[in-house]
Amino acid sequence: MRQILAVAAGLVVLAASACSAPTPPRTAALPATPTGPATLPAPTGAYPVGTTALYLKDASRPDPWNLDVDARELKVTLWYPTKQRDGKRAPYMTPKESELAMRRYGIAGVPDDTLSKTRTNAIEDAEPTGRRLPLVVLSPGFTNPMSTLTSLAEDLASRGYVVAGIDHTYESYATAFPDGRVAECLACDSDTDPGFGTGVVQGRAADVSFVLDQLPSKWNGSDRIDRSRIAMAGQSIGGAGSVAAMLRDSRVRAGIDMDGTTYARIPKSGLSRPFMFLGSPQHAPGGGDTSWERDWKLLTGWKRWIVLSGAEHQSFTDGPLLAGALGISPVSGVLPAARSAELTRTYVAAFLDQHLKSKRQPLLEGPSSRHPEVTFCPATCGPPTGRPRS
């Protein structure tokens, strides 16, 4: 059965969830009155945020999903520091992307364009500022558009990072191109094939390398990037793609996997660059996914394995922040939306500050009374309890 019940701090949707650790089904919350368009939390850094989109075509390889085209097309959304505080806020997604996503998620009772009305913080096409800025590549989960990591991307940009978020074409429910085409999820028909996850992360690693190759010539703000300081983070299969990208491309100096089962096999010689697992209780030792335990032994450099109590698979995305707009009540026992966003932003930024900006982060050295939901594994955490499987 390709669809399972997925819960994201109250955002209860039917989502194709291949390539992710199993999430225990939970009882859906009762419908609530939609609150109107969602507003993403304000970035916490010192800089206003600008954003722009690039559309790239890799003629050196065919698309792995669309056999009728001979090149791989990608949409890349950039977020970056700017001095500009006024201007048009960037759209969260197009109305058509919202319509297709809502249909595939099985959400009814609210207008089809609801997600496209989400209020963001970034100024569209603002002039970038800063110099020698570190670069962070972001990759979303399977079926999710890149927009579902917007809150994290905006926050990182406000802290002085350039963020390049990749929409991996045909792997999400909808990707809109400027000529009016909308690429739907062709990969969704293949997600039960043997070796599917391995193939996806290999393709994503190739996408990342291509984007790193193209940025200098395709974005007029690329001279502000310090290309010796590049990291990658992703959620679900996007997090698994971080491992694959690091194994393929030495330009990626550090990586983060947010709640994603890993597929790229680390060689016995190990991976010596910094890496952090950040996940839900199903990724604790003895939990539903064993790939982190396998790979932990092969991470030979600086590493952390952090589990957030009360987190669900989508807690590391914007999903919980959108629940009210969709008329969905929070689920008891799940991290509140604002708190899951705060913790994700805080620990991702701490990791990047330490490894791309050489700023020591005591937060990463052990438990904190300010963040009691955070457990450092494997030494101080055990398998998840109290959540029956079905």
Tab-separated table of C-alpha atoms in Angstrom:
chain	number	residue	atom	x	y	z
A	1	MET	CA	0.000	0.000	0.000
A	2	ARG	CA	1.746	3.155	-1.268
A	3	GLN	CA	-0.073	5.608	0.939
A	4	ILE	CA	0.200	5.638	4.701
A	5	LEU	CA	-1.150	7.989	7.286
A	6	ALA	CA	1.432	10.673	7.960
A	7	VAL	CA	1.070	13.167	10.790
A	8	ALA	CA	3.063	16.373	11.066
A	9	ALA	CA	2.238	18.026	14.381
A	10	GLY	CA	-1.391	18.194	13.426
A	11	LEU	CA	-1.000	18.262	9.651
A	12	VAL	CA	-2.659	14.953	8.871
A	13	VAL	CA	-2.321	14.063	5.213
A	14	LEU	CA	-2.237	11.047	2.979
A	15	ALA	CA	1.258	11.176	1.577
A	16	ALA	CA	3.259	8.794	-0.555
A	17	SER	CA	6.071	8.014	1.821
A	18	ALA	CA	8.508	5.767	0.053
A	19	CYS	CA	12.097	6.508	1.010
A	20	SER	CA	11.260	7.540	4.549
A	21	ALA	CA	11.421	5.786	7.867
A	22	PRO	CA	8.067	4.286	8.840
A	23	THR	CA	5.884	6.592	10.904
A	24	PRO	CA	3.395	4.966	13.278
A	25	PRO	CA	-0.163	5.720	12.189
A	26	ARG	CA	-1.925	8.042	14.626
A	27	THR	CA	-5.509	9.097	15.045
A	28	ALA	CA	-6.305	12.192	12.988
A	29	ALA	CA	-7.332	15.301	14.865
A	30	LEU	CA	-10.861	16.565	14.475
A	31	PRO	CA	-11.309	19.163	11.717
A	32	ALA	CA	-11.091	22.761	12.844
A	33	THR	CA	-12.163	26.008	11.234
A	34	PRO	CA	-9.445	27.101	8.776
A	35	THR	CA	-7.518	30.078	10.145
A	36	GLY	CA	-6.873	31.723	6.796
A	37	PRO	CA	-3.494	31.915	5.047
A	38	ALA	CA	-0.547	30.726	7.110
A	39	THR	CA	2.298	33.096	7.982
A	40	LEU	CA	5.792	31.659	8.272
A	41	PRO	CA	7.694	32.633	11.433
A	42	ALA	CA	10.018	35.605	11.127
A	43	PRO	CA	13.691	34.796	10.528
A	44	THR	CA	15.862	35.141	13.632
A	45	GLY	CA	19.069	36.479	12.087
A	46	ALA	CA	20.323	40.036	11.628
A	47	TYR	CA	19.712	40.349	7.886
A	48	PRO	CA	16.588	40.881	5.804
A	49	VAL	CA	16.159	38.077	3.268
A	50	GLY	CA	16.008	38.162	-0.520
A	51	THR	CA	15.097	35.350	-2.872
A	52	THR	CA	15.170	34.531	-6.561
A	53	ALA	CA	14.689	31.460	-8.736
A	54	LEU	CA	16.965	29.895	-11.354
A	55	TYR	CA	15.946	27.415	-14.035
A	56	LEU	CA	18.798	25.181	-15.133
A	57	LYS	CA	19.093	22.554	-17.844
A	58	ASP	CA	21.681	19.755	-17.737
A	59	ALA	CA	22.094	18.556	-21.310
A	60	SER	CA	24.798	16.077	-20.309
A	61	ARG	CA	22.299	13.549	-18.937
A	62	PRO	CA	18.728	12.465	-19.626
A	63	ASP	CA	16.027	12.903	-17.043
A	64	PRO	CA	15.785	9.711	-14.957
A	65	TRP	CA	11.965	9.859	-14.811
A	66	ASN	CA	10.743	11.432	-18.059
A	67	LEU	CA	11.885	9.256	-20.943
A	68	ASP	CA	10.534	11.753	-23.476
A	69	VAL	CA	13.122	14.442	-22.718
A	70	ASP	CA	16.881	14.316	-23.261
A	71	ALA	CA	17.972	16.779	-20.563
A	72	ARG	CA	17.481	17.204	-16.826
A	73	GLU	CA	15.708	20.468	-15.907
A	74	LEU	CA	15.853	21.866	-12.377
A	75	LYS	CA	14.319	24.762	-10.504
A	76	VAL	CA	16.672	26.216	-7.888
A	77	THR	CA	15.394	28.752	-5.363
A	78	LEU	CA	18.018	30.976	-3.755
A	79	TRP	CA	17.648	32.761	-0.431
A	80	TYR	CA	20.330	35.209	0.684
A	81	PRO	CA	21.050	38.230	2.904
A	82	THR	CA	19.971	41.627	1.586
A	83	LYS	CA	19.808	45.196	2.855
A	84	GLN	CA	16.373	45.658	1.318
A	85	ARG	CA	13.523	45.578	3.843
A	86	ASP	CA	10.659	46.671	1.620
A	87	GLY	CA	9.323	45.084	-1.517
A	88	LYS	CA	7.132	42.302	-2.823
A	89	ARG	CA	7.172	39.177	-0.667
A	90	ALA	CA	7.959	36.055	-2.658
A	91	PRO	CA	5.108	33.597	-3.257
A	92	TYR	CA	5.247	30.337	-1.314
A	93	MET	CA	4.217	28.352	-4.382
A	94	THR	CA	2.001	28.904	-7.429
A	95	PRO	CA	-1.781	28.343	-7.300
A	96	LYS	CA	-1.388	25.360	-9.633
A	97	GLU	CA	1.289	23.806	-7.419
A	98	SER	CA	-1.022	24.303	-4.438
A	99	GLU	CA	-3.922	22.692	-6.266
A	100	LEU	CA	-1.952	19.606	-7.282
A	101	ALA	CA	-0.356	19.194	-3.843
A	102	MET	CA	-3.691	19.531	-2.030
A	103	ARG	CA	-5.259	16.976	-4.346
A	104	ARG	CA	-2.470	14.442	-3.836
A	105	TYR	CA	-2.387	15.015	-0.064
A	106	GLY	CA	-6.137	14.367	0.031
A	107	ILE	CA	-6.977	17.711	1.650
A	108	ALA	CA	-10.508	19.028	1.060
A	109	GLY	CA	-12.740	21.695	2.530
A	110	VAL	CA	-10.455	24.652	1.797
A	111	PRO	CA	-9.730	26.458	-1.493
A	112	ASP	CA	-7.271	24.729	-3.829
A	113	ASP	CA	-4.938	27.742	-3.802
A	114	THR	CA	-4.664	27.888	0.010
A	115	LEU	CA	-0.999	26.896	0.162
A	116	SER	CA	-0.037	29.496	-2.453
A	117	LYS	CA	-1.349	32.224	-0.139
A	118	THR	CA	1.109	31.346	2.637
A	119	ARG	CA	2.909	34.529	3.691
A	120	THR	CA	6.680	34.379	3.405
A	121	ASN	CA	9.360	36.793	4.654
A	122	ALA	CA	11.747	37.035	1.697
A	123	ILE	CA	11.770	39.956	-0.758
A	124	GLU	CA	11.507	38.784	-4.343
A	125	ASP	CA	14.607	39.516	-6.471
A	126	ALA	CA	16.167	41.779	-3.827
A	127	GLU	CA	19.805	42.764	-4.278
A	128	PRO	CA	22.132	40.439	-2.290
A	129	THR	CA	24.600	41.774	0.243
A	130	GLY	CA	27.654	40.407	2.057
A	131	ARG	CA	30.874	38.773	0.949
A	132	ARG	CA	32.460	35.340	1.341
A	133	LEU	CA	29.118	33.874	2.388
A	134	PRO	CA	28.894	30.126	3.057
A	135	LEU	CA	26.511	28.150	0.862
A	136	VAL	CA	23.924	25.617	2.066
A	137	VAL	CA	22.160	23.294	-0.382
A	138	LEU	CA	18.693	22.146	0.725
A	139	SER	CA	16.834	19.105	-0.601
A	140	PRO	CA	13.195	18.287	0.284
A	141	GLY	CA	11.518	14.987	1.028
A	142	PHE	CA	10.031	12.730	-1.632
A	143	THR	CA	6.791	14.210	-3.082
A	144	ASN	CA	7.453	17.503	-1.245
A	145	PRO	CA	8.283	20.677	-3.177
A	146	MET	CA	11.272	22.727	-2.079
A	147	SER	CA	8.850	25.319	-0.678
A	148	THR	CA	8.170	23.026	2.303
A	149	LEU	CA	11.609	24.006	3.679
A	150	THR	CA	11.090	27.764	3.208
A	151	SER	CA	11.017	28.616	6.930
A	152	LEU	CA	14.408	26.991	7.460
A	153	ALA	CA	15.846	28.544	4.291
A	154	GLU	CA	14.731	32.060	5.217
A	155	ASP	CA	16.188	31.723	8.699
A	156	LEU	CA	19.569	30.550	7.419
A	157	ALA	CA	19.715	33.414	4.915
A	158	SER	CA	18.975	35.898	7.708
A	159	ARG	CA	21.995	34.487	9.559
A	160	GLY	CA	24.363	35.171	6.665
A	161	TYR	CA	24.121	32.091	4.448
A	162	VAL	CA	23.275	31.726	0.792
A	163	VAL	CA	20.769	28.864	0.496
A	164	ALA	CA	20.193	26.937	-2.729
A	165	GLY	CA	17.023	24.867	-2.544
A	166	ILE	CA	16.567	22.300	-5.300
A	167	ASP	CA	13.232	21.139	-6.680
A	168	HIS	CA	14.107	17.680	-7.999
A	169	THR	CA	11.853	17.575	-11.042
A	170	TYR	CA	9.251	14.777	-11.264
A	171	GLU	CA	9.933	13.766	-7.631
A	172	SER	CA	7.391	16.147	-6.073
A	173	TYR	CA	3.694	16.552	-6.688
A	174	ALA	CA	4.232	19.715	-8.735
A	175	THR	CA	7.084	21.893	-10.037
A	176	ALA	CA	6.086	24.953	-12.077
A	177	PHE	CA	8.364	26.289	-14.810
A	178	PRO	CA	8.249	29.866	-16.167
A	179	ASP	CA	6.882	28.801	-19.563
A	180	GLY	CA	3.725	27.499	-17.892
A	181	ARG	CA	4.640	23.813	-17.765
A	182	VAL	CA	3.981	21.988	-14.506
A	183	ALA	CA	5.990	18.814	-13.906
A	184	GLU	CA	4.073	16.307	-11.800
A	185	CYS	CA	5.384	13.320	-9.838
A	186	LEU	CA	6.406	10.729	-12.421
A	187	ALA	CA	8.634	9.053	-9.837
A	188	CYS	CA	5.588	8.309	-7.684
A	189	ASP	CA	4.720	5.429	-10.018
A	190	SER	CA	8.072	3.768	-9.357
A	191	ASP	CA	8.489	4.067	-5.611
A	192	THR	CA	7.926	0.373	-4.933
A	193	ASP	CA	10.558	-0.733	-7.453
A	194	PRO	CA	13.614	-2.565	-6.060
A	195	GLY	CA	16.484	-0.163	-5.482
A	196	PHE	CA	14.251	2.905	-5.819
A	197	GLY	CA	15.691	4.792	-2.838
A	198	THR	CA	19.269	4.170	-3.940
A	199	GLY	CA	18.465	5.446	-7.410
A	200	VAL	CA	16.782	8.571	-6.070
A	201	VAL	CA	19.709	9.615	-3.869
A	202	GLN	CA	22.196	8.997	-6.670
A	203	GLY	CA	20.123	11.226	-8.919
A	204	ARG	CA	19.908	13.896	-6.252
A	205	ALA	CA	23.660	13.827	-5.762
A	206	ALA	CA	24.052	14.424	-9.496
A	207	ASP	CA	21.577	17.309	-9.271
A	208	VAL	CA	23.606	18.872	-6.450
A	209	SER	CA	26.901	18.626	-8.327
A	210	PHE	CA	25.305	20.192	-11.413
A	211	VAL	CA	23.893	23.086	-9.388
A	212	LEU	CA	27.291	23.735	-7.777
A	213	ASP	CA	28.855	23.737	-11.250
A	214	GLN	CA	26.283	26.166	-12.653
A	215	LEU	CA	25.870	28.738	-9.877
A	216	PRO	CA	28.941	30.836	-10.802
A	217	SER	CA	27.629	31.529	-14.302
A	218	LYS	CA	23.877	31.532	-13.700
A	219	TRP	CA	23.460	33.860	-10.708
A	220	ASN	CA	24.842	37.372	-10.701
A	221	GLY	CA	25.272	37.245	-6.921
A	222	SER	CA	27.476	34.168	-6.984
A	223	ASP	CA	30.649	36.208	-6.444
A	224	ARG	CA	29.452	36.668	-2.858
A	225	ILE	CA	29.692	32.908	-2.177
A	226	ASP	CA	32.736	31.370	-0.526
A	227	ARG	CA	32.937	28.153	-2.523
A	228	SER	CA	35.286	26.605	0.028
A	229	ARG	CA	32.429	26.584	2.572
A	230	ILE	CA	29.559	24.454	1.282
A	231	ALA	CA	27.209	22.179	3.236
A	232	MET	CA	24.030	20.274	2.443
A	233	ALA	CA	20.932	19.517	4.493
A	234	GLY	CA	17.728	17.727	3.591
A	235	GLN	CA	14.587	16.168	4.990
A	236	SER	CA	13.619	12.526	4.455
A	237	ILE	CA	15.049	11.353	1.094
A	238	GLY	CA	16.624	14.823	0.846
A	239	GLY	CA	18.589	14.075	4.018
A	240	ALA	CA	19.620	10.729	2.560
A	241	GLY	CA	20.731	12.692	-0.481
A	242	SER	CA	23.126	14.657	1.734
A	243	VAL	CA	25.101	11.463	2.374
A	244	ALA	CA	25.099	10.590	-1.320
A	245	ALA	CA	26.191	14.094	-2.334
A	246	MET	CA	29.067	14.102	0.146
A	247	LEU	CA	30.277	10.736	-1.135
A	248	ARG	CA	30.107	11.975	-4.735
A	249	ASP	CA	31.337	15.566	-4.414
A	250	SER	CA	34.142	16.678	-2.103
A	251	ARG	CA	32.987	20.298	-2.393
A	252	VAL	CA	30.238	19.477	0.126
A	253	ARG	CA	32.142	19.874	3.383
A	254	ALA	CA	29.411	18.972	5.870
A	255	GLY	CA	25.956	17.412	5.866
A	256	ILE	CA	22.682	17.057	7.785
A	257	ASP	CA	20.042	14.366	7.452
A	258	MET	CA	16.674	15.370	8.935
A	259	ASP	CA	14.671	12.204	9.555
A	260	GLY	CA	15.642	10.374	6.390
A	261	THR	CA	16.435	6.684	5.995
A	262	THR	CA	19.834	6.543	4.294
A	263	TYR	CA	20.466	4.618	1.080
A	264	ALA	CA	23.927	5.567	-0.205
A	265	ARG	CA	26.363	3.088	1.305
A	266	ILE	CA	29.345	4.639	3.057
A	267	PRO	CA	32.568	2.745	2.249
A	268	LYS	CA	34.337	0.813	4.993
A	269	SER	CA	37.018	3.493	5.013
A	270	GLY	CA	34.337	5.826	6.378
A	271	LEU	CA	33.179	9.403	5.810
A	272	SER	CA	35.422	11.842	7.665
A	273	ARG	CA	33.623	15.144	7.030
A	274	PRO	CA	31.219	16.528	9.690
A	275	PHE	CA	27.726	15.058	9.707
A	276	MET	CA	24.609	15.358	11.867
A	277	PHE	CA	21.515	13.183	12.092
A	278	LEU	CA	18.489	15.135	13.364
A	279	GLY	CA	15.322	13.098	13.675
A	280	SER	CA	12.151	11.852	15.289
A	281	PRO	CA	12.051	9.049	17.899
A	282	GLN	CA	11.698	6.444	15.155
A	283	HIS	CA	15.373	7.132	14.386
A	284	ALA	CA	16.552	6.416	17.922
A	285	PRO	CA	18.586	3.228	18.397
A	286	GLY	CA	16.222	0.285	18.212
A	287	GLY	CA	13.568	2.358	16.449
A	288	GLY	CA	11.824	1.738	13.151
A	289	ASP	CA	14.826	2.598	10.997
A	290	THR	CA	18.232	0.955	11.440
A	291	SER	CA	20.155	2.801	8.727
A	292	TRP	CA	21.402	5.472	11.142
A	293	GLU	CA	22.858	2.844	13.456
A	294	ARG	CA	24.616	1.255	10.484
A	295	ASP	CA	26.019	4.552	9.196
A	296	TRP	CA	26.920	5.999	12.610
A	297	LYS	CA	29.771	3.499	12.847
A	298	LEU	CA	31.121	4.664	9.487
A	299	LEU	CA	31.095	8.382	10.270
A	300	THR	CA	34.738	8.856	11.284
A	301	GLY	CA	34.814	12.647	11.678
A	302	TRP	CA	32.844	15.070	13.872
A	303	LYS	CA	29.310	13.691	14.237
A	304	ARG	CA	26.087	14.095	16.169
A	305	TRP	CA	22.907	12.021	16.378
A	306	ILE	CA	20.063	14.089	17.821
A	307	VAL	CA	16.481	12.967	18.429
A	308	LEU	CA	13.583	15.314	19.252
A	309	SER	CA	10.924	13.851	21.528
A	310	GLY	CA	7.432	14.445	20.185
A	311	ALA	CA	8.652	14.981	16.634
A	312	GLU	CA	7.021	13.361	13.614
A	313	HIS	CA	8.430	12.883	10.122
A	314	GLN	CA	7.215	16.264	8.854
A	315	SER	CA	8.180	18.188	12.001
A	316	PHE	CA	11.348	19.324	10.218
A	317	THR	CA	9.345	20.957	7.404
A	318	ASP	CA	6.790	23.754	7.135
A	319	GLY	CA	4.002	21.171	7.306
A	320	PRO	CA	2.962	21.794	10.927
A	321	LEU	CA	2.994	25.564	10.330
A	322	LEU	CA	0.406	25.156	7.556
A	323	ALA	CA	-2.046	22.990	9.524
A	324	GLY	CA	-4.272	25.808	10.751
A	325	ALA	CA	-4.732	27.194	7.251
A	326	LEU	CA	-5.917	23.742	6.161
A	327	GLY	CA	-8.431	23.419	8.997
A	328	ILE	CA	-6.533	20.719	10.878
A	329	SER	CA	-6.212	20.711	14.654
A	330	PRO	CA	-2.952	19.820	16.434
A	331	VAL	CA	-2.523	16.227	17.588
A	332	SER	CA	-1.958	15.582	21.276
A	333	GLY	CA	1.596	14.585	22.159
A	334	VAL	CA	3.195	15.996	19.009
A	335	LEU	CA	5.625	18.918	19.161
A	336	PRO	CA	3.747	22.190	18.552
A	337	ALA	CA	4.426	23.710	15.152
A	338	ALA	CA	6.266	26.784	16.417
A	339	ARG	CA	8.467	24.693	18.710
A	340	SER	CA	9.415	22.155	16.040
A	341	ALA	CA	10.357	25.005	13.690
A	342	GLU	CA	12.403	26.686	16.437
A	343	LEU	CA	14.319	23.518	17.311
A	344	THR	CA	14.994	22.653	13.678
A	345	ARG	CA	16.279	26.148	12.918
A	346	THR	CA	18.368	26.289	16.099
A	347	TYR	CA	20.208	22.983	15.724
A	348	VAL	CA	20.702	23.222	11.963
A	349	ALA	CA	22.143	26.725	12.333
A	350	ALA	CA	24.389	25.647	15.225
A	351	PHE	CA	25.860	22.826	13.145
A	352	LEU	CA	26.463	25.103	10.153
A	353	ASP	CA	27.924	27.904	12.298
A	354	GLN	CA	30.397	25.477	13.821
A	355	HIS	CA	31.504	23.793	10.613
A	356	LEU	CA	31.208	26.540	7.977
A	357	LYS	CA	31.934	29.602	10.142
A	358	SER	CA	34.307	27.988	12.673
A	359	LYS	CA	32.209	29.249	15.591
A	360	ARG	CA	32.187	26.765	18.463
A	361	GLN	CA	28.646	25.842	19.532
A	362	PRO	CA	28.224	24.616	23.136
A	363	LEU	CA	24.659	23.686	22.173
A	364	LEU	CA	26.063	20.735	20.223
A	365	GLU	CA	28.111	19.391	23.127
A	366	GLY	CA	25.278	17.894	25.160
A	367	PRO	CA	21.793	18.281	26.650
A	368	SER	CA	20.447	21.774	27.307
A	369	SER	CA	17.842	22.835	29.877
A	370	ARG	CA	16.478	25.257	27.275
A	371	HIS	CA	15.818	22.376	24.891
A	372	PRO	CA	14.561	19.456	27.006
A	373	GLU	CA	13.075	17.753	23.915
A	374	VAL	CA	16.583	17.125	22.572
A	375	THR	CA	18.393	13.856	23.244
A	376	PHE	CA	21.926	13.028	22.129
A	377	CYS	CA	22.244	9.495	20.785
A	378	PRO	CA	23.321	6.798	20.921
A	379	ALA	CA	24.620	7.058	24.503
A	380	THR	CA	21.643	8.699	26.200
A	381	CYS	CA	18.637	7.573	24.185
A	382	GLY	CA	16.754	4.351	23.699
A	383	PRO	CA	14.092	3.016	21.370
A	384	PRO	CA	10.790	4.892	21.126
A	385	THR	CA	8.127	3.833	23.604
A	386	GLY	CA	4.418	4.282	24.014
A	387	ARG	CA	3.533	4.442	20.318
A	388	PRO	CA	2.064	1.165	19.135
A	389	ARG	CA	2.762	0.051	15.594
A	390	SER	CA	0.157	-1.228	13.238
